mmCIF file of C-alpha atoms and ligand atoms in Angstrom:
data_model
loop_
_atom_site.group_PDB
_atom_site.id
_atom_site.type_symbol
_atom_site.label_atom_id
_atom_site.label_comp_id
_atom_site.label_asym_id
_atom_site.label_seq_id
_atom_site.Cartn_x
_atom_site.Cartn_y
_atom_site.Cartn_z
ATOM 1 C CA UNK A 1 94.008 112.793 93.939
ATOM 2 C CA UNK A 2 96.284 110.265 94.619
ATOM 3 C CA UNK A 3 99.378 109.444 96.853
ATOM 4 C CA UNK A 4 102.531 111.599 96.504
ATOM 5 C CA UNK A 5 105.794 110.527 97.546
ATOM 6 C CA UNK A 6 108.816 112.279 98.100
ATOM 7 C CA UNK A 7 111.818 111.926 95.725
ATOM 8 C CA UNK A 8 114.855 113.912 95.997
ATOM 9 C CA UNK A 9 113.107 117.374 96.307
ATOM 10 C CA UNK A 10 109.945 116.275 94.312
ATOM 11 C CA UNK A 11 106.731 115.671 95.297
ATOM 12 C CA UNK A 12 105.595 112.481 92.875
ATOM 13 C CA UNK A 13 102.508 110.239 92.231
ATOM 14 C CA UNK A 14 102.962 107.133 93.957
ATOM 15 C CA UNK A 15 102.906 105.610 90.527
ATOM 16 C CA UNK A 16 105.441 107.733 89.068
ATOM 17 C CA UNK A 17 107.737 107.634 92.016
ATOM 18 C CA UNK A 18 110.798 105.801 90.744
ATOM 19 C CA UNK A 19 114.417 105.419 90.896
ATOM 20 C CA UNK A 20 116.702 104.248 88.857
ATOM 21 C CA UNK A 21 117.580 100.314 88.164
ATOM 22 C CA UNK A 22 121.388 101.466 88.270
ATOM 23 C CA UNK A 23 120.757 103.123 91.754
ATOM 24 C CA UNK A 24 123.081 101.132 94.541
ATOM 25 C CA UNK A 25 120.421 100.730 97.175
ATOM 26 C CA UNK A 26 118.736 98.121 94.574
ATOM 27 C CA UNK A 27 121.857 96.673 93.406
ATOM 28 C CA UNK A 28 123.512 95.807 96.405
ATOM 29 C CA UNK A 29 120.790 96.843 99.289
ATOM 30 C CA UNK A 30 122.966 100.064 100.082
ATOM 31 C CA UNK A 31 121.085 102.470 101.980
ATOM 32 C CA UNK A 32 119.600 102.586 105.320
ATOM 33 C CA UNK A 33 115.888 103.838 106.402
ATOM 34 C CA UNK A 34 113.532 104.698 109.179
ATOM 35 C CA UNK A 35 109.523 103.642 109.793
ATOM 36 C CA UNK A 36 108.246 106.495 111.807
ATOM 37 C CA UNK A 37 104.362 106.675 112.504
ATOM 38 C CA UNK A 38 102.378 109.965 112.931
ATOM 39 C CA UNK A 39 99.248 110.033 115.011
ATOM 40 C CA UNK A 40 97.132 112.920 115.368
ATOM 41 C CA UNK A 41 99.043 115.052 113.613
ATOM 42 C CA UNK A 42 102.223 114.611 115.455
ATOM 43 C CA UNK A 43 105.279 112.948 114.145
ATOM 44 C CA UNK A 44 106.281 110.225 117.298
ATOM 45 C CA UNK A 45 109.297 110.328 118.468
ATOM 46 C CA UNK A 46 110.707 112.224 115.047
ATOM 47 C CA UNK A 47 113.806 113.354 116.473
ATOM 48 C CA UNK A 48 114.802 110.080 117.782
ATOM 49 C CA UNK A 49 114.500 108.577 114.325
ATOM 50 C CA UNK A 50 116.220 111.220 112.472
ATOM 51 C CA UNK A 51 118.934 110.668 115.036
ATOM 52 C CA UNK A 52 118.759 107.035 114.544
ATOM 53 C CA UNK A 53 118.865 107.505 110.747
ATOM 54 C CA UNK A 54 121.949 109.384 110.527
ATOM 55 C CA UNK A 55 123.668 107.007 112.709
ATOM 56 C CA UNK A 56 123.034 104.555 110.548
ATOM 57 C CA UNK A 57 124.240 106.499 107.385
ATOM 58 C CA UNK A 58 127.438 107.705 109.263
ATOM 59 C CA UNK A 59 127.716 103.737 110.314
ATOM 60 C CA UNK A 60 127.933 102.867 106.044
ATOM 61 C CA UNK A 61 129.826 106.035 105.459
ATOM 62 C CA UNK A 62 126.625 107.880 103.489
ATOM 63 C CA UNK A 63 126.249 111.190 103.979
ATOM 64 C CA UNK A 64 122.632 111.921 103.814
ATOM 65 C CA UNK A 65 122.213 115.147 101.438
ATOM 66 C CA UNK A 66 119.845 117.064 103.890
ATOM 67 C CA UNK A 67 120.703 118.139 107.772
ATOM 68 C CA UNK A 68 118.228 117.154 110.316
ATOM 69 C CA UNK A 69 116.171 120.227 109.876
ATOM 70 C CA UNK A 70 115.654 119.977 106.266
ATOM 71 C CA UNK A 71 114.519 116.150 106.989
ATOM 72 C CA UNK A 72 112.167 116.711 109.417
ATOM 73 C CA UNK A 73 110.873 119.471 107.048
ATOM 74 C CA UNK A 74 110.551 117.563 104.143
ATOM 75 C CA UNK A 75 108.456 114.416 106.262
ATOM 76 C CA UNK A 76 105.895 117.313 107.806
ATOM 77 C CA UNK A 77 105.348 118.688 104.216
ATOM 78 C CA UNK A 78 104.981 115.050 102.419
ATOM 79 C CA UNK A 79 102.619 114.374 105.397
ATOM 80 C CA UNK A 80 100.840 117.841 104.515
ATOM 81 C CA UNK A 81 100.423 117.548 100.894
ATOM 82 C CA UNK A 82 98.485 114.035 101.579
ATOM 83 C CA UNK A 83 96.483 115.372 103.956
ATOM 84 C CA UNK A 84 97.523 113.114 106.611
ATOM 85 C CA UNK A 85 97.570 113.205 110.351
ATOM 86 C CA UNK A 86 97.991 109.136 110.764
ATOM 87 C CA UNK A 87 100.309 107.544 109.124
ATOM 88 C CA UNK A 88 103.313 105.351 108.484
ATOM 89 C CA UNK A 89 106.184 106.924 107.315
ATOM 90 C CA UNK A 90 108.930 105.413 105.423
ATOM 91 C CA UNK A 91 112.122 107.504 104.918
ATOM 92 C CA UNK A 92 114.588 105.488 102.905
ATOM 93 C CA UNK A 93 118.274 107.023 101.415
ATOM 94 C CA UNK A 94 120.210 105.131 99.230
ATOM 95 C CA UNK A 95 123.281 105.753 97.616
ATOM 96 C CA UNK A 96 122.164 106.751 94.520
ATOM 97 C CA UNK A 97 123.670 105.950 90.967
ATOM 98 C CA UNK A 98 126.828 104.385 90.306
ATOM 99 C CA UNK A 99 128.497 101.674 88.254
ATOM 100 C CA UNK A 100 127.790 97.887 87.975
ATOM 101 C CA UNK A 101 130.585 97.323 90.887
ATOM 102 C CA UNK A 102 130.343 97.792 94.420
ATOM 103 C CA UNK A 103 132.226 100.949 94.918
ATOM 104 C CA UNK A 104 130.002 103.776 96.651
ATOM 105 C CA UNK A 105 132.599 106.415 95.995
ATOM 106 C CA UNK A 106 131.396 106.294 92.471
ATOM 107 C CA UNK A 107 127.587 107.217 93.695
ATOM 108 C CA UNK A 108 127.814 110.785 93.825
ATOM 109 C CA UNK A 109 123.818 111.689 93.954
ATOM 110 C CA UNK A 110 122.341 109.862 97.365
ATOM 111 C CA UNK A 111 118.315 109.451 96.882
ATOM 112 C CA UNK A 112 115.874 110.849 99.573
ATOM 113 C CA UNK A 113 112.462 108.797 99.357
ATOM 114 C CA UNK A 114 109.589 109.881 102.084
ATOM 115 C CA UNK A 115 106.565 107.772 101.604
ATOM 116 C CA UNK A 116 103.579 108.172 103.951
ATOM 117 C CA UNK A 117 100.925 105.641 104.344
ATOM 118 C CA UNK A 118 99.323 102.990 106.329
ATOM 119 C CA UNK A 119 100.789 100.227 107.282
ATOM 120 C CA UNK A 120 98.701 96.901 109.314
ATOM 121 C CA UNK A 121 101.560 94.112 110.284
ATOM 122 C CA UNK A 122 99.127 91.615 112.066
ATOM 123 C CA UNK A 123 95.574 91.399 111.841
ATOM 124 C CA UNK A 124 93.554 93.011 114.288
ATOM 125 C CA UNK A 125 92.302 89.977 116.065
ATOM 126 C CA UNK A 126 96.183 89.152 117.083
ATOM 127 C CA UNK A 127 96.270 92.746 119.097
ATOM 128 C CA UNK A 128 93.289 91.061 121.268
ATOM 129 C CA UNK A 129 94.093 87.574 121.692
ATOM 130 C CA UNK A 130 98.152 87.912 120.947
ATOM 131 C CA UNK A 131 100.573 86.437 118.277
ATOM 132 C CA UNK A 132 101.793 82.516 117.674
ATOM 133 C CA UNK A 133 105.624 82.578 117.038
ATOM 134 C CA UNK A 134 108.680 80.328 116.378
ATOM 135 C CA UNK A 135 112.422 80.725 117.116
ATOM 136 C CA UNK A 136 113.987 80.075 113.914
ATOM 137 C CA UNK A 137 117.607 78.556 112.302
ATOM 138 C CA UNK A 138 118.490 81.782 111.009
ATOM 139 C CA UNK A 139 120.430 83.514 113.514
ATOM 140 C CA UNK A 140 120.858 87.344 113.412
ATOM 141 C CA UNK A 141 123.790 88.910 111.930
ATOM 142 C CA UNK A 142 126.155 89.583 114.093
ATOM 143 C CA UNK A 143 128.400 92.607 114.795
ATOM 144 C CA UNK A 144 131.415 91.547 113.343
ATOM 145 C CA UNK A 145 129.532 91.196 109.806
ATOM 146 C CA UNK A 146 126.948 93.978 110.036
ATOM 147 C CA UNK A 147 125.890 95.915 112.844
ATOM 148 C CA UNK A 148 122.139 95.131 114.021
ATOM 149 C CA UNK A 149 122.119 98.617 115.197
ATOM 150 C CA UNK A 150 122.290 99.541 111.432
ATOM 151 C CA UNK A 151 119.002 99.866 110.096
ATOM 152 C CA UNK A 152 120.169 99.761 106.332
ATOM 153 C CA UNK A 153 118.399 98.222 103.556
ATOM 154 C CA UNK A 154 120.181 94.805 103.781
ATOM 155 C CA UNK A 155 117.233 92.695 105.283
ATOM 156 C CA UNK A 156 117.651 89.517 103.934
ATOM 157 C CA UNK A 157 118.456 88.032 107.306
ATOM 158 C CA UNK A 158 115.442 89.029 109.060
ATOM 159 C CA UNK A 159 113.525 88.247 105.668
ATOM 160 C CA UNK A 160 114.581 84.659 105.914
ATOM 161 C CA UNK A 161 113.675 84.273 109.247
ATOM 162 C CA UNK A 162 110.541 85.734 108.492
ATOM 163 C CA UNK A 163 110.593 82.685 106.097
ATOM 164 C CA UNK A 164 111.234 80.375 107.865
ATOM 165 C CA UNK A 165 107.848 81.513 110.096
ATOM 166 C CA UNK A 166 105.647 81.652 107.563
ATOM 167 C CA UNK A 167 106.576 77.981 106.186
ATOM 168 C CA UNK A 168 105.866 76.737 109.931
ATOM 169 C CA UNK A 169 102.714 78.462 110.048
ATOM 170 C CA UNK A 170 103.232 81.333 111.997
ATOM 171 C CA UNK A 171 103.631 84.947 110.992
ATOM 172 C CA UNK A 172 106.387 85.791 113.271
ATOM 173 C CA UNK A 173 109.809 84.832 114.043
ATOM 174 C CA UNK A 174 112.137 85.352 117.134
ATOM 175 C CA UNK A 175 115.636 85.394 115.994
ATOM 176 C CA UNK A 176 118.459 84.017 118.115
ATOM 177 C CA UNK A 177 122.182 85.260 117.908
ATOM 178 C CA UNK A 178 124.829 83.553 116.875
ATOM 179 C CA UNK A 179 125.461 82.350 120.551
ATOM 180 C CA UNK A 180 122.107 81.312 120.936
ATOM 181 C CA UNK A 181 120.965 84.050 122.821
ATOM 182 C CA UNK A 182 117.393 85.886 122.197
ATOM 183 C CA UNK A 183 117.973 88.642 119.589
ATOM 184 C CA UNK A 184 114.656 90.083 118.563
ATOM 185 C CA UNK A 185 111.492 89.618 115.814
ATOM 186 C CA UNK A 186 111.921 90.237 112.528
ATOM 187 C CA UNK A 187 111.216 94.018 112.444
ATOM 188 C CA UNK A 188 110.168 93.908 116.374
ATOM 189 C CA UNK A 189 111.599 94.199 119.910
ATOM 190 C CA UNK A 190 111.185 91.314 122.621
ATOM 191 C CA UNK A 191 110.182 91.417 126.451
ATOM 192 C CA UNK A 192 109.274 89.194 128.214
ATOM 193 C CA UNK A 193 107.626 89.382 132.002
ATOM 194 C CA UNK A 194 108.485 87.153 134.712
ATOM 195 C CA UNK A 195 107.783 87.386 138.526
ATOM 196 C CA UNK A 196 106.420 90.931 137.902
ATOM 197 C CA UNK A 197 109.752 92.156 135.992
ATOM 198 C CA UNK A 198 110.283 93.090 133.150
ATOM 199 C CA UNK A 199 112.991 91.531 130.989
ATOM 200 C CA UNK A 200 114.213 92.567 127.230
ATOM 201 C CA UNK A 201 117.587 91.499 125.498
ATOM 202 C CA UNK A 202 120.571 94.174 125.763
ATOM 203 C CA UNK A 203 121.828 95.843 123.236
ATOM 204 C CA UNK A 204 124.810 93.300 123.257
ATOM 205 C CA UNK A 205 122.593 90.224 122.613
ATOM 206 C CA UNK A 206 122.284 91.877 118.529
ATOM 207 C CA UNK A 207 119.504 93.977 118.019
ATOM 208 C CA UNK A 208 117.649 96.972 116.479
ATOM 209 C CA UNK A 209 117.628 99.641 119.547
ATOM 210 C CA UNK A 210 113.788 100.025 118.708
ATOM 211 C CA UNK A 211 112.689 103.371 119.979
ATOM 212 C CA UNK A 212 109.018 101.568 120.832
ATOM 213 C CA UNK A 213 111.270 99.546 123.232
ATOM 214 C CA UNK A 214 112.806 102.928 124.929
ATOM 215 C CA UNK A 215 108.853 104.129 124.692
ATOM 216 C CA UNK A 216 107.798 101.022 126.593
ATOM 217 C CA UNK A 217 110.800 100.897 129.073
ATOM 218 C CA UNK A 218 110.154 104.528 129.844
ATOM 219 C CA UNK A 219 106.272 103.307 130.439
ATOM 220 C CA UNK A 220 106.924 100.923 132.605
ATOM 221 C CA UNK A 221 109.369 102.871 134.542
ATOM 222 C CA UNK A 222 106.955 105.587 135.043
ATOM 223 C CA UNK A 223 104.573 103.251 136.344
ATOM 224 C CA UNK A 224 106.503 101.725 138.672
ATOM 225 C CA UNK A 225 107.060 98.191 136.893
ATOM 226 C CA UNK A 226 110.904 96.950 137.122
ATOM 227 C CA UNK A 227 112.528 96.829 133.753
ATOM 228 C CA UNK A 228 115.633 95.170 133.141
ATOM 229 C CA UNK A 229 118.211 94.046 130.315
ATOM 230 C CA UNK A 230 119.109 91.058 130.288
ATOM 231 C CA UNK A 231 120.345 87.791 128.050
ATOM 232 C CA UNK A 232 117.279 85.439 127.751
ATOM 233 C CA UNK A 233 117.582 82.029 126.296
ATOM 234 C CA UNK A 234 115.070 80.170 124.755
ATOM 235 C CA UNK A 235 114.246 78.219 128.263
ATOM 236 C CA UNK A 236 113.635 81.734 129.757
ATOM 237 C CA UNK A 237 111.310 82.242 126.958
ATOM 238 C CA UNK A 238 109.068 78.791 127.654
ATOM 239 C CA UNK A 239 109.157 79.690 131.414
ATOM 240 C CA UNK A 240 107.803 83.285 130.938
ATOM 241 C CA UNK A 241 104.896 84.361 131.856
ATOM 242 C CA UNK A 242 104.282 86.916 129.407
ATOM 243 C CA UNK A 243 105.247 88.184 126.323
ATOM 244 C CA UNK A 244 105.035 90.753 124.191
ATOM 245 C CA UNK A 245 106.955 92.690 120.764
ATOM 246 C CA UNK A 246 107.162 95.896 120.154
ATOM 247 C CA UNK A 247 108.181 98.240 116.830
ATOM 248 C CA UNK A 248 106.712 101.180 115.133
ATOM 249 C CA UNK A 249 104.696 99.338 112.860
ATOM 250 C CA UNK A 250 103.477 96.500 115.154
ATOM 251 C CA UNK A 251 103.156 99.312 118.272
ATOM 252 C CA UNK A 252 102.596 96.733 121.549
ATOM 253 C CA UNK A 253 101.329 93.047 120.334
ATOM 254 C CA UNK A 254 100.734 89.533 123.122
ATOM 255 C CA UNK A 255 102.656 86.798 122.359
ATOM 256 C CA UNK A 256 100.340 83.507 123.628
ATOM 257 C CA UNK A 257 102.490 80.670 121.926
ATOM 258 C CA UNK A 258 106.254 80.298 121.397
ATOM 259 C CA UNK A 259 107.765 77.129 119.580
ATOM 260 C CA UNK A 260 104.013 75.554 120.183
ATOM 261 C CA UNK A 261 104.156 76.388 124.108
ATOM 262 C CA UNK A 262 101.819 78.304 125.500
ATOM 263 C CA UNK A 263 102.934 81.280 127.284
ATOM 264 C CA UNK A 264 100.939 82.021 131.089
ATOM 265 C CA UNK A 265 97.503 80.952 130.762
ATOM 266 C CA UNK A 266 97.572 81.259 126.695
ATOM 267 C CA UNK A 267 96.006 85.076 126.850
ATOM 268 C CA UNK A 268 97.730 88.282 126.767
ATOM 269 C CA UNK A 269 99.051 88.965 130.145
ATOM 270 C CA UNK A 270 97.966 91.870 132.815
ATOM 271 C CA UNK A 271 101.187 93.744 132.624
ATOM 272 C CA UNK A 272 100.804 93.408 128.860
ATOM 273 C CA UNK A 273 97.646 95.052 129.008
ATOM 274 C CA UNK A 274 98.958 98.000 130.871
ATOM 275 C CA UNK A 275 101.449 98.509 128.566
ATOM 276 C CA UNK A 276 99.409 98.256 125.567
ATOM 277 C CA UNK A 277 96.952 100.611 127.150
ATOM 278 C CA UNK A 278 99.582 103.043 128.413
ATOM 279 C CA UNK A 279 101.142 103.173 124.727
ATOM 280 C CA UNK A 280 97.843 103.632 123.674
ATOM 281 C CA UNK A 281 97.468 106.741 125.822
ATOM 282 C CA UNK A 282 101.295 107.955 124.709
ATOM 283 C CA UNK A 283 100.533 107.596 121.200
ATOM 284 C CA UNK A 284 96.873 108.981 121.642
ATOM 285 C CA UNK A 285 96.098 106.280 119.207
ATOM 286 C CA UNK A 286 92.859 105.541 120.715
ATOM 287 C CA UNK A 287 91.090 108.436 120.273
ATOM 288 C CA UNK A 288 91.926 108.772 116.736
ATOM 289 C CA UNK A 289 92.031 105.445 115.083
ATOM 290 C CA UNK A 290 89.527 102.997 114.575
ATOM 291 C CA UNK A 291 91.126 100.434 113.644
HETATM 292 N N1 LIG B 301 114.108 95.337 115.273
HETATM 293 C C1 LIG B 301 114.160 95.416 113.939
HETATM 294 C C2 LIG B 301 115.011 94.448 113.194
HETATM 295 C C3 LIG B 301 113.412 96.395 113.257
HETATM 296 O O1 LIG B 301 113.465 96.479 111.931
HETATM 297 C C4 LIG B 301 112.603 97.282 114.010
HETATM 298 C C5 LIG B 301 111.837 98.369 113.321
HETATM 299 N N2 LIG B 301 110.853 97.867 112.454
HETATM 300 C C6 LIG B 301 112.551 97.145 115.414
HETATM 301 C C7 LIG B 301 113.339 96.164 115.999
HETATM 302 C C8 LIG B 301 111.702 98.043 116.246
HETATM 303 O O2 LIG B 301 112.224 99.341 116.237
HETATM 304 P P1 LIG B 301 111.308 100.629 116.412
HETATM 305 O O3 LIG B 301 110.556 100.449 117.682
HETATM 306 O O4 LIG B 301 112.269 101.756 116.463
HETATM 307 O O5 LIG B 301 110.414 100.687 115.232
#
C-alpha cells in the first residue's frame, strides 16, 4: 500500500494527489506552509507550527478553511493512515482556484495538502564532521517587500541563494540582509558560539523565527549556556569559534568552513555537541531512528 496524502478532506495516493494547474499557489506561489517532524509518535512542537501557520495566512490575508483543532486532527490521522510514528510533515494551503490574474478574492476554495514522509537535507556524514558553506549575493527579502517571518510559498529568494551554493560547491548558503547583516540559511537558523556565548541573529536582522531555534535557545538556557540575539556580520562569522544551523528538517548540523575559512579547529565544536546531543534527547530521536 502506498503513500496517502491529504487533499482537502481526502485521503489520496501519493500519485493521485493533485491540484489543479489553475490553482493560485502554482501560479503566483500564493500560499504559505509548515515542515513539522514527528518522532516517536509525537507531533514536535505541533502547536507552535499551527500557530506559526496561521500567522502566516492571516499575514497574506488567507483564511485557512479549518480551525486549529481540525488541523491538528487532520495531520494525526494522515500520520495514522500511513502508519507512521517518524516523519516529516508538510502542511501546505494555497489559495485555491481562481482566474489567470492575480486577484485572490476571486479564489474562493483554499487547498489543504498534509503530506507525511521522510525527509534527509545533508548526508549523514555532514551531522559528524559538520557542513562547508558560503555567504552568498542574494540578500534576503526584506520586510518592506515580504515579511521573512512569512513562511509562504514564495521561495525563490532562498532558492537562488541556494543556487548560488551549489554552483560554488557547497550545499549551503548563509544569506545576508539587505544591510549586510547575517540573516539565516536557506531553510535554516544561524548561531554562532564565541567566548562560551551563544550568539543568533534577531528577529530584526530578517529571518524565519525557526521554532528549532526557540528549541535550542530554550536548551541552552536550561543548561546554563548564555544565549543572546544579536546582529553578526560576516567578520563575526570568520572569528567564531563555532557554528552551527538549525531547522526542522536539518534538526542541529556543525558548520566547519564558511567562505573557505575554517571555523575553531575545523571540527564541530563542544558546545555544538551538547546541543546536538541535548536535541537529540528533546526529540528522543536517538532511540528511535537509525539513521
Ligand atoms: N529559516 C527558513 C527560511 C526556513 O524555511 C526554516 C524552516 N525550514 C527555518 C529558518 C527553520 O525553522 P524551523 O526551525 O521552524 O523549521
Amino acid at each position: 500500500m502506498g503513500l496517502k496524502v491529504y487533499v482537502s478532506g481526502e485521503m489520496k495516493e501519493k500519485k493521485h494527489a493533485s491540484i489543479s494547474v489553475y490553482d493560485h499557489g502554482l501560479l503566483y506561489g500564493d500560499g504559505v506552509f509548515e515542515g513539522i517532524r514527528a518522532y516517536n509518535g509525537k507531533i514536535f512542537r505541533c502547536m507552535e507550527h499551527i500557530e506559526r501557520l496561521f500567522n502566516s495566512a492571516k499575514g497574506i490575508a488567507l483564511e485557512i478553511p479549518l480551525t486549529k483543532k481540525e488541523l491538528h486532527e487532520a495531520i494525526e490521522n494522515t500520520l495514522d493512515v500511513n502508519n507512521l510514528s517518524d516523519a516529516y510533515i508538510r502542511v501546505v494551503i494555497t489559495r485555491g482556484v481562481g482566474t489567470l490574474g492575480l486577484d485572490p478574492t476571486k479564489c474562493p476554495d483554499p487547498q489543504v495538502i498534509i503530506i507525511t514522509d521522510s525527509i534527509c537535507l545533508y548526508p549523514k556524514e555532514m551531522y559528524e564532521n559538520g557542513l562547508e558553506v558560503i555567504t552568498v549575493p542574494t540578500a534576503r527579502t526584506a520586510h518592506s517587500a515580504l515579511s521573512p517571518k512569512i513562511k509562504s510559498l514564495n521561495y525563490l529568494n532562498n532558492i537562488m541563494a541556494k543556487i548560488e551554493a551549489k554552483q560554488a560547491g557547497v550545499v549551503e548558503a548563509i544569506m545576508l540582509n539587505s544591510e549586510g547583516y547575517v540573516a539565516e540559511c536557506t531553510g535554516d537558523n544561524l548561531f554562532i558560539v564565541k567566548n562560551g556565548t551563544l550568539v543568533t541573529p534577531p528577529p530584526e536582522a530578517g529571518i524565519l523565527e525557526g521554532i528549532t531555534r526557540q528549541v535550542v535557545m530554550d536548551l541552552a538556557q536550561t543548561a546554563s549556556l548564555p544565549v543572546k540575539e544579536q546582529q553578526l556580520t560576516r567578520f563575526d562569522l570568520y572569528i567564531a569559534d563555532e557554528c552551527f544551523l538549525t531547522g526542522t528538517a536539518a534538526e542541529v548540523i556543525p558548520v566547519v568552513k564558511i567562505d573557505s575559512r575554517q571555523i575553531g579547529d575545523g571540527t564541530p565544536g563542544n558546545i555544538t555537541k551538547q546541543l546536538l546531543d541535548l536535541f537529540r534527547q528533546e526529540t528522543c530521536y536517538n532511540s528511535v531512528i537509525d539513521r
